[in-house]
Amino acid sequence: MIGIFDSGVGGLSVLREIRKLLPGEDCVYYADNANCPYGEKSREFIIGRAREISEMLIGKGADIVVVACNTATAAAISALREEYSDPGKPGTGRKVLALSGGKRDHIKFIGMEPAIKPAIMMTVTGVVGVLATAGTLKAEKYRHTRELADGKVTVAEHVGQGFVELVESGITSGPDAEDTVRASLKPLLDEGADTIVLGCTHYPFLMDTIRKVAGPDVTVIDPAPAVARHVAEVLSEERKDVPLSSGKLTLLASGSDTFLKRFAENMIR
Ligand code: DGL
């Protein structure tokens, strides 16, 4: 079973790509919406939540956990991998779990990576724009990824101010969405960015609005399809002898699940 989590509905942008590629896999999605947004929360807080949520997903039978949140990936994925890692690797393997049918003895964590690498290949102006949360942009993990661009292209960054709140209120288009998107996108376009990387899983739900504001000459990259392909690759390596499950989807939330279920109904089925 694949466990997936985010601070809210954002990770559904990753789940929908996973469902397209792996319709027969059982998935359990957890929205930590009682604590959304994560963007301005401390690293320690996010690591704590990521641990608790992963533990819960693993308890429900997940043997692969997708951290479908750039902010949580940047803050917590190293800690999670360290804790539930391959016992064969020296210096790791603190939590070795006996899982369903004894098929697996360690948990795979897959996280989000801002698509800076493909953006470097695509830009013509030599300026790549990154939209992400404040937490992602200040994280060491992101700074490390950003170094890929050093000496090759300029990277301009901006927080998608208010984007998460818009999506969590179910607003993905219209004048309010356009104004909010324009305020954060314009500084990147003004710097000459012709390729925009969406570094937060909520932002793909604003894709039409972002494309409208950016115009036809700008490429906008959603990393979710690449992450889903990675999940499929990992599963095909790990699951050779495990029978296909029924493709059941379970949606859970730390707060109310009403909006999550409605949003998922509209966006991924
Ligand atoms: N969707 C998340 C991300 O990818 C979190 C956004 C938030 O809660 O601030 O960063």
Short mmCIF file of C-alpha atoms and ligand atoms in Angstrom, two decimals:
data_model
loop_
_atom_site.label_atom_id
_atom_site.label_comp_id
_atom_site.label_asym_id
_atom_site.label_seq_id
_atom_site.Cartn_x
_atom_site.Cartn_y
_atom_site.Cartn_z
CA MET A 1 0.00 0.00 0.00
CA ILE A 2 1.19 3.50 -0.80
CA GLY A 3 0.90 6.08 1.98
CA ILE A 4 0.90 9.73 0.90
CA PHE A 5 0.76 12.88 2.97
CA ASP A 6 0.77 16.65 2.75
CA SER A 7 -0.32 19.57 4.91
CA GLY A 8 -3.62 19.64 3.03
CA VAL A 9 -5.04 18.91 -0.41
CA GLY A 10 -1.81 19.81 -2.26
CA GLY A 11 -0.47 16.28 -2.29
CA LEU A 12 -3.53 15.22 -4.29
CA SER A 13 -1.67 16.69 -7.29
CA VAL A 14 0.87 13.90 -6.76
CA LEU A 15 -1.74 11.27 -5.86
CA ARG A 16 -3.62 11.87 -9.14
CA GLU A 17 -0.45 11.15 -11.14
CA ILE A 18 0.24 8.04 -9.05
CA ARG A 19 -3.35 6.81 -9.65
CA LYS A 20 -2.91 7.31 -13.41
CA LEU A 21 0.22 5.15 -13.47
CA LEU A 22 -0.73 2.65 -10.77
CA PRO A 23 -4.53 2.32 -10.74
CA GLY A 24 -4.35 -1.10 -9.06
CA GLU A 25 -2.40 0.07 -6.00
CA ASP A 26 -4.19 0.71 -2.71
CA CYS A 27 -3.43 4.25 -1.51
CA VAL A 28 -4.03 6.01 1.78
CA TYR A 29 -3.79 9.80 1.67
CA TYR A 30 -3.43 11.90 4.80
CA ALA A 31 -4.02 15.67 4.87
CA ASP A 32 -2.62 17.32 7.99
CA ASN A 33 -5.09 20.13 7.51
CA ALA A 34 -5.37 20.90 11.23
CA ASN A 35 -1.79 22.19 10.88
CA CYS A 36 -1.95 23.69 7.38
CA PRO A 37 -0.06 25.65 6.12
CA TYR A 38 3.36 24.13 6.83
CA GLY A 39 5.14 26.89 4.89
CA GLU A 40 5.94 29.10 7.89
CA LYS A 41 6.20 26.36 10.55
CA SER A 42 9.48 25.44 12.22
CA ARG A 43 11.59 22.58 10.91
CA GLU A 44 11.26 20.79 14.26
CA PHE A 45 7.48 20.97 14.13
CA ILE A 46 7.36 19.56 10.60
CA ILE A 47 9.79 16.74 11.44
CA GLY A 48 7.57 15.83 14.41
CA ARG A 49 4.43 15.76 12.28
CA ALA A 50 6.15 13.83 9.46
CA ARG A 51 7.24 11.17 11.97
CA GLU A 52 3.79 10.80 13.52
CA ILE A 53 2.02 10.70 10.16
CA SER A 54 4.50 8.20 8.67
CA GLU A 55 4.10 5.98 11.72
CA MET A 56 0.32 6.08 11.28
CA LEU A 57 0.50 5.33 7.52
CA ILE A 58 2.91 2.45 8.11
CA GLY A 59 0.58 1.15 10.83
CA LYS A 60 -2.20 1.09 8.21
CA GLY A 61 -0.04 -1.06 5.94
CA ALA A 62 1.94 1.41 3.83
CA ASP A 63 5.31 0.06 2.75
CA ILE A 64 6.14 3.12 0.69
CA VAL A 65 5.53 6.64 1.95
CA VAL A 66 5.33 9.54 -0.48
CA VAL A 67 6.03 12.86 1.20
CA ALA A 68 3.84 14.78 -1.27
CA CYS A 69 4.86 18.12 0.17
CA ASN A 70 7.98 20.06 -0.78
CA THR A 71 8.13 21.79 2.59
CA ALA A 72 7.97 18.50 4.55
CA THR A 73 10.42 16.83 2.16
CA ALA A 74 12.93 19.64 2.64
CA ALA A 75 12.55 19.55 6.43
CA ALA A 76 12.05 15.90 7.24
CA ILE A 77 12.87 13.33 4.57
CA SER A 78 16.46 12.75 5.73
CA ALA A 79 15.23 12.17 9.30
CA LEU A 80 12.52 9.76 8.07
CA ARG A 81 14.94 7.80 5.88
CA GLU A 82 17.42 7.61 8.73
CA GLU A 83 14.77 6.23 11.04
CA TYR A 84 13.14 3.64 8.79
CA SER A 85 16.01 2.76 6.58
CA ASP A 86 17.51 -0.30 5.01
CA PRO A 87 19.03 -2.31 7.85
CA GLY A 88 21.71 -3.49 5.41
CA LYS A 89 23.25 -0.04 5.23
CA PRO A 90 25.90 0.69 7.82
CA GLY A 91 24.94 3.28 10.42
CA THR A 92 21.22 3.06 9.72
CA GLY A 93 18.30 0.76 10.38
CA ARG A 94 17.08 2.00 13.71
CA LYS A 95 13.50 0.96 13.01
CA VAL A 96 13.26 -2.32 11.20
CA LEU A 97 9.66 -3.32 10.75
CA ALA A 98 8.14 -6.68 10.04
CA LEU A 99 5.52 -5.83 7.47
CA SER A 100 2.52 -7.52 5.91
CA GLY A 101 3.38 -11.06 4.92
CA GLY A 102 7.01 -10.47 5.84
CA LYS A 103 7.61 -9.24 2.28
CA ARG A 104 9.39 -6.07 3.27
CA ASP A 105 11.61 -5.16 6.14
CA HIS A 106 12.16 -1.51 5.50
CA ILE A 107 10.17 1.48 4.32
CA LYS A 108 10.89 3.53 1.22
CA PHE A 109 10.35 7.27 1.41
CA ILE A 110 9.89 9.26 -1.76
CA GLY A 111 9.85 13.03 -1.58
CA MET A 112 9.39 16.08 -3.78
CA GLU A 113 12.29 17.72 -5.56
CA PRO A 114 11.92 21.16 -7.18
CA ALA A 115 12.40 20.48 -10.91
CA ILE A 116 15.45 22.70 -11.30
CA LYS A 117 17.36 20.15 -13.38
CA PRO A 118 14.80 19.93 -16.22
CA ALA A 119 14.27 23.69 -16.02
CA ILE A 120 18.00 24.29 -16.64
CA MET A 121 17.67 22.27 -19.87
CA MET A 122 14.56 24.12 -20.99
CA THR A 123 15.26 27.79 -20.35
CA VAL A 124 16.18 29.95 -23.33
CA THR A 125 16.53 33.23 -21.45
CA GLY A 126 18.81 31.58 -18.87
CA VAL A 127 16.51 32.55 -16.02
CA VAL A 128 14.55 29.91 -14.12
CA GLY A 129 11.86 30.99 -11.68
CA VAL A 130 10.99 28.93 -8.61
CA LEU A 131 7.72 29.34 -6.74
CA ALA A 132 7.67 27.60 -3.35
CA THR A 133 6.88 28.11 0.32
CA ALA A 134 9.17 30.10 2.63
CA GLY A 135 10.05 26.84 4.43
CA THR A 136 11.21 25.16 1.22
CA LEU A 137 13.20 28.15 -0.05
CA LYS A 138 15.18 28.52 3.17
CA ALA A 139 15.85 24.78 3.64
CA GLU A 140 19.36 23.43 3.21
CA LYS A 141 18.04 20.63 0.98
CA TYR A 142 16.61 23.17 -1.47
CA ARG A 143 19.78 25.30 -1.41
CA HIS A 144 21.67 22.15 -2.32
CA THR A 145 19.37 21.39 -5.30
CA ARG A 146 19.67 24.99 -6.40
CA GLU A 147 23.44 24.63 -6.65
CA LEU A 148 22.82 22.55 -9.80
CA ALA A 149 22.18 25.84 -11.53
CA ASP A 150 25.42 27.49 -10.41
CA GLY A 151 27.35 28.85 -13.38
CA LYS A 152 24.63 27.69 -15.78
CA VAL A 153 21.49 29.74 -15.28
CA THR A 154 20.12 32.35 -12.91
CA VAL A 155 17.53 31.13 -10.42
CA ALA A 156 14.93 33.66 -9.28
CA GLU A 157 12.73 32.66 -6.34
CA HIS A 158 9.48 33.83 -4.86
CA VAL A 159 7.09 32.52 -2.23
CA GLY A 160 3.68 31.78 -3.75
CA GLN A 161 2.10 34.18 -1.28
CA GLY A 162 -1.47 33.12 -0.50
CA PHE A 163 -1.47 30.26 -3.06
CA VAL A 164 -1.94 27.50 -0.44
CA GLU A 165 -4.76 29.41 1.26
CA LEU A 166 -6.52 29.89 -2.10
CA VAL A 167 -6.35 26.19 -2.96
CA GLU A 168 -7.42 25.20 0.55
CA SER A 169 -10.52 27.38 0.06
CA GLY A 170 -11.26 25.63 -3.22
CA ILE A 171 -10.43 28.70 -5.34
CA THR A 172 -8.25 27.78 -8.31
CA SER A 173 -9.38 30.28 -10.95
CA GLY A 174 -11.14 33.62 -11.34
CA PRO A 175 -10.12 37.21 -10.58
CA ASP A 176 -8.98 36.61 -6.96
CA ALA A 177 -6.80 33.69 -7.98
CA GLU A 178 -5.34 35.72 -10.87
CA ASP A 179 -4.50 38.70 -8.63
CA THR A 180 -2.86 36.46 -6.03
CA VAL A 181 -0.86 34.56 -8.64
CA ARG A 182 0.20 37.73 -10.47
CA ALA A 183 1.63 39.31 -7.29
CA SER A 184 4.12 36.45 -6.80
CA LEU A 185 4.74 35.52 -10.42
CA LYS A 186 5.37 39.00 -11.81
CA PRO A 187 8.69 39.53 -9.98
CA LEU A 188 9.99 36.31 -11.58
CA LEU A 189 8.76 37.28 -15.05
CA ASP A 190 10.27 40.74 -14.57
CA GLU A 191 13.64 39.08 -13.94
CA GLY A 192 13.30 37.33 -17.31
CA ALA A 193 12.21 33.85 -16.21
CA ASP A 194 10.82 31.83 -19.13
CA THR A 195 10.61 28.57 -17.15
CA ILE A 196 8.74 28.39 -13.86
CA VAL A 197 9.21 25.50 -11.46
CA LEU A 198 6.29 24.76 -9.13
CA GLY A 199 8.00 23.93 -5.85
CA CYS A 200 4.87 23.30 -3.77
CA THR A 201 2.33 20.55 -4.40
CA HIS A 202 -0.62 22.89 -3.92
CA TYR A 203 0.45 25.09 -6.86
CA PRO A 204 -0.39 22.69 -9.75
CA PHE A 205 -4.06 23.17 -8.87
CA LEU A 206 -3.52 26.80 -9.93
CA MET A 207 -1.85 25.69 -13.19
CA ASP A 208 -4.46 27.21 -15.54
CA THR A 209 -4.31 30.52 -13.70
CA ILE A 210 -0.50 30.47 -13.58
CA ARG A 211 -0.35 29.76 -17.34
CA LYS A 212 -2.86 32.51 -18.04
CA VAL A 213 -0.89 35.07 -16.02
CA ALA A 214 2.50 33.91 -17.33
CA GLY A 215 1.49 33.89 -20.99
CA PRO A 216 2.21 31.44 -23.80
CA ASP A 217 5.99 31.94 -23.92
CA VAL A 218 6.56 30.66 -20.39
CA THR A 219 6.89 26.96 -19.55
CA VAL A 220 5.50 25.89 -16.18
CA ILE A 221 6.83 22.64 -14.70
CA ASP A 222 4.81 20.46 -12.31
CA PRO A 223 7.14 17.80 -10.87
CA ALA A 224 4.28 15.45 -9.89
CA PRO A 225 4.39 13.22 -13.02
CA ALA A 226 8.13 12.63 -12.53
CA VAL A 227 7.60 11.77 -8.85
CA ALA A 228 4.81 9.33 -9.81
CA ARG A 229 7.15 7.66 -12.34
CA HIS A 230 9.74 7.31 -9.61
CA VAL A 231 7.14 5.69 -7.32
CA ALA A 232 6.24 3.24 -10.11
CA GLU A 233 9.93 2.38 -10.67
CA VAL A 234 10.52 1.77 -6.97
CA LEU A 235 7.41 -0.42 -6.76
CA SER A 236 8.35 -2.50 -9.77
CA GLU A 237 11.74 -3.22 -8.17
CA GLU A 238 10.31 -4.00 -4.75
CA ARG A 239 7.05 -5.77 -5.55
CA LYS A 240 7.99 -8.49 -7.98
CA ASP A 241 6.10 -11.22 -6.15
CA VAL A 242 3.34 -9.21 -4.46
CA PRO A 243 -0.13 -9.61 -6.01
CA LEU A 244 -1.91 -6.49 -7.23
CA SER A 245 -4.40 -5.01 -4.80
CA SER A 246 -7.78 -3.52 -5.60
CA GLY A 247 -6.84 0.12 -6.13
CA LYS A 248 -8.74 1.27 -3.04
CA LEU A 249 -8.29 4.92 -2.05
CA THR A 250 -8.66 6.03 1.58
CA LEU A 251 -8.69 9.74 2.41
CA LEU A 252 -7.89 10.83 5.97
CA ALA A 253 -7.37 14.21 7.62
CA SER A 254 -6.25 15.59 10.98
CA GLY A 255 -9.07 18.15 10.77
CA SER A 256 -12.36 17.90 8.87
CA ASP A 257 -12.27 15.60 5.86
CA THR A 258 -15.27 17.18 4.10
CA PHE A 259 -13.33 19.54 1.85
CA LEU A 260 -10.59 16.96 1.21
CA LYS A 261 -13.13 14.43 -0.05
CA ARG A 262 -14.96 16.96 -2.22
CA PHE A 263 -11.73 18.32 -3.69
CA ALA A 264 -10.42 14.81 -4.38
CA GLU A 265 -13.70 13.88 -6.05
CA ASN A 266 -13.36 16.83 -8.44
CA MET A 267 -9.63 16.69 -9.03
CA ILE A 268 -8.54 13.10 -9.20
CA ARG A 269 -11.40 10.85 -10.22
N1 DGL B 1 1.92 21.47 -0.27
C1 DGL B 1 3.02 21.77 0.56
C2 DGL B 1 4.31 21.94 -0.19
O1 DGL B 1 4.47 21.28 -1.19
C3 DGL B 1 2.80 22.59 1.79
C4 DGL B 1 2.26 23.94 1.64
C5 DGL B 1 2.00 24.54 3.00
O2 DGL B 1 1.35 23.87 3.80
O3 DGL B 1 2.49 25.64 3.24
O4 DGL B 1 5.19 22.66 0.17
#
